Amino acid sequence: MGHLGPGLTGRAEGVVGEGDTALALGSGDVRVLGTPALLRLAEAACVNALENRLNPGETSVGVEVRLEHLAPSVPGQKMEAVADLNRVEGRKLFFSFVVRDDAGEVARGEHLRVVVERESFLERAARRSRGD
């Protein structure tokens, strides 16, 4: 694992599209940002915080999330997620995040990622899918 410690920050930006709505994602029946799309943006910010920080052959995978979706965002609104690495315990990386749109805070939460060796992780996933 590369040098990882509290204080790393990552950002991810986007614009709410029709495909990001709860209606399109099947997570509701309204044309506002769906929680799955919001989580995707928050996770991207966490991943961006780790850019060029992991050793070659390593990646991180999300294993747990706590998310408060506080306000609706409509298609066309600009979004920004900011994630901060708060704690490292071995291969476990504990992040907090905030997501904002043009009108203010939309969501906040915590996300746990684990650093894994990419090839062995993919091999394990393939074995599992085959039922080995």
GROMACS .gro file of C-alpha atoms in nm:
model
  132
    1MET     CA    1   0.000   0.000   0.000
    2GLY     CA    2   0.130   0.344  -0.088
    3HIS     CA    3   0.147   0.635   0.153
    4LEU     CA    4  -0.207   0.685   0.279
    5GLY     CA    5  -0.317   0.887   0.576
    6PRO     CA    6  -0.575   1.127   0.706
    7GLY     CA    7  -0.605   1.449   0.515
    8LEU     CA    8  -0.630   1.316   0.160
    9THR     CA    9  -0.919   1.480  -0.026
   10GLY     CA   10  -1.086   1.387  -0.351
   11ARG     CA   11  -1.348   1.557  -0.564
   12ALA     CA   12  -1.590   1.447  -0.834
   13GLU     CA   13  -1.822   1.665  -1.038
   14GLY     CA   14  -2.114   1.606  -1.267
   15VAL     CA   15  -2.445   1.735  -1.394
   16VAL     CA   16  -2.769   1.557  -1.311
   17GLY     CA   17  -2.893   1.391  -1.629
   18GLU     CA   18  -3.221   1.219  -1.709
   19GLY     CA   19  -3.047   0.883  -1.659
   20ASP     CA   20  -2.951   0.984  -1.304
   21THR     CA   21  -3.308   1.033  -1.185
   22ALA     CA   22  -3.485   0.804  -0.941
   23LEU     CA   23  -3.740   0.738  -1.214
   24ALA     CA   24  -3.475   0.621  -1.462
   25LEU     CA   25  -3.282   0.417  -1.205
   26GLY     CA   26  -3.588   0.243  -1.061
   27SER     CA   27  -3.523   0.380  -0.712
   28GLY     CA   28  -3.837   0.594  -0.712
   29ASP     CA   29  -4.093   0.752  -0.940
   30VAL     CA   30  -3.980   1.114  -0.953
   31ARG     CA   31  -3.747   1.308  -1.184
   32VAL     CA   32  -3.489   1.404  -0.921
   33LEU     CA   33  -3.139   1.274  -0.857
   34GLY     CA   34  -3.165   0.910  -0.752
   35THR     CA   35  -2.973   0.792  -0.450
   36PRO     CA   36  -2.775   0.533  -0.655
   37ALA     CA   37  -2.642   0.811  -0.880
   38LEU     CA   38  -2.562   1.026  -0.578
   39LEU     CA   39  -2.366   0.737  -0.424
   40ARG     CA   40  -2.178   0.685  -0.751
   41LEU     CA   41  -2.058   1.047  -0.734
   42ALA     CA   42  -1.955   1.015  -0.368
   43GLU     CA   43  -1.762   0.695  -0.439
   44ALA     CA   44  -1.588   0.861  -0.733
   45ALA     CA   45  -1.465   1.136  -0.500
   46CYS     CA   46  -1.322   0.871  -0.264
   47VAL     CA   47  -1.150   0.693  -0.552
   48ASN     CA   48  -1.010   1.025  -0.676
   49ALA     CA   49  -0.858   1.090  -0.333
   50LEU     CA   50  -0.652   0.772  -0.382
   51GLU     CA   51  -0.531   0.857  -0.732
   52ASN     CA   52  -0.158   0.780  -0.764
   53ARG     CA   53  -0.146   0.681  -0.395
   54LEU     CA   54  -0.180   0.302  -0.421
   55ASN     CA   55   0.101   0.068  -0.520
   56PRO     CA   56   0.105  -0.076  -0.871
   57GLY     CA   57  -0.134  -0.371  -0.886
   58GLU     CA   58  -0.353  -0.240  -0.603
   59THR     CA   59  -0.702  -0.094  -0.616
   60SER     CA   60  -0.970  -0.016  -0.363
   61VAL     CA   61  -1.320  -0.156  -0.337
   62GLY     CA   62  -1.620  -0.014  -0.156
   63VAL     CA   63  -1.755  -0.234   0.123
   64GLU     CA   64  -1.981  -0.015   0.336
   65VAL     CA   65  -2.168   0.313   0.311
   66ARG     CA   66  -2.384   0.531   0.532
   67LEU     CA   67  -2.558   0.803   0.335
   68GLU     CA   68  -2.808   1.075   0.423
   69HIS     CA   69  -2.984   1.204   0.111
   70LEU     CA   70  -3.102   1.542   0.238
   71ALA     CA   71  -3.239   1.738  -0.058
   72PRO     CA   72  -3.362   1.683  -0.414
   73SER     CA   73  -3.166   1.786  -0.723
   74VAL     CA   74  -3.327   1.815  -1.065
   75PRO     CA   75  -3.180   1.740  -1.409
   76GLY     CA   76  -2.941   2.009  -1.519
   77GLN     CA   77  -2.808   2.089  -1.172
   78LYS     CA   78  -2.431   2.079  -1.127
   79MET     CA   79  -2.311   1.844  -0.854
   80GLU     CA   80  -1.985   1.822  -0.658
   81ALA     CA   81  -1.881   1.554  -0.413
   82VAL     CA   82  -1.590   1.608  -0.174
   83ALA     CA   83  -1.446   1.312   0.016
   84ASP     CA   84  -1.195   1.323   0.300
   85LEU     CA   85  -0.989   1.028   0.420
   86ASN     CA   86  -1.028   1.039   0.799
   87ARG     CA   87  -0.869   0.717   0.920
   88VAL     CA   88  -0.662   0.423   0.796
   89GLU     CA   89  -0.664   0.087   0.973
   90GLY     CA   90  -0.445  -0.155   0.785
   91ARG     CA   91  -0.610  -0.192   0.445
   92LYS     CA   92  -0.934  -0.023   0.558
   93LEU     CA   93  -0.986   0.338   0.448
   94PHE     CA   94  -1.253   0.541   0.628
   95PHE     CA   95  -1.391   0.838   0.434
   96SER     CA   96  -1.650   1.106   0.503
   97PHE     CA   97  -1.815   1.286   0.215
   98VAL     CA   98  -2.044   1.577   0.132
   99VAL     CA   99  -2.234   1.626  -0.193
  100ARG     CA  100  -2.356   1.970  -0.298
  101ASP     CA  101  -2.550   2.112  -0.591
  102ASP     CA  102  -2.600   2.474  -0.697
  103ALA     CA  103  -2.850   2.525  -0.413
  104GLY     CA  104  -2.643   2.374  -0.128
  105GLU     CA  105  -2.586   2.046   0.053
  106VAL     CA  106  -2.763   1.744  -0.095
  107ALA     CA  107  -2.607   1.456   0.096
  108ARG     CA  108  -2.343   1.353   0.345
  109GLY     CA  109  -2.215   1.026   0.475
  110GLU     CA  110  -1.934   0.784   0.539
  111HIS     CA  111  -1.775   0.528   0.311
  112LEU     CA  112  -1.541   0.239   0.388
  113ARG     CA  113  -1.308   0.118   0.116
  114VAL     CA  114  -1.056  -0.166   0.137
  115VAL     CA  115  -0.727  -0.182  -0.054
  116VAL     CA  116  -0.690  -0.511  -0.244
  117GLU     CA  117  -0.448  -0.665  -0.488
  118ARG     CA  118  -0.631  -0.627  -0.819
  119GLU     CA  119  -0.545  -0.962  -0.985
  120SER     CA  120  -0.617  -1.183  -0.684
  121PHE     CA  121  -0.941  -0.994  -0.623
  122LEU     CA  122  -1.052  -1.050  -0.983
  123GLU     CA  123  -0.950  -1.418  -0.967
  124ARG     CA  124  -1.154  -1.460  -0.648
  125ALA     CA  125  -1.454  -1.292  -0.816
  126ALA     CA  126  -1.426  -1.523  -1.119
  127ARG     CA  127  -1.405  -1.834  -0.898
  128ARG     CA  128  -1.709  -1.719  -0.704
  129SER     CA  129  -1.910  -1.660  -1.021
  130ARG     CA  130  -1.825  -2.013  -1.139
  131GLY     CA  131  -1.926  -2.155  -0.804
  132ASP     CA  132  -1.574  -2.284  -0.723
   0.00000   0.00000   0.00000
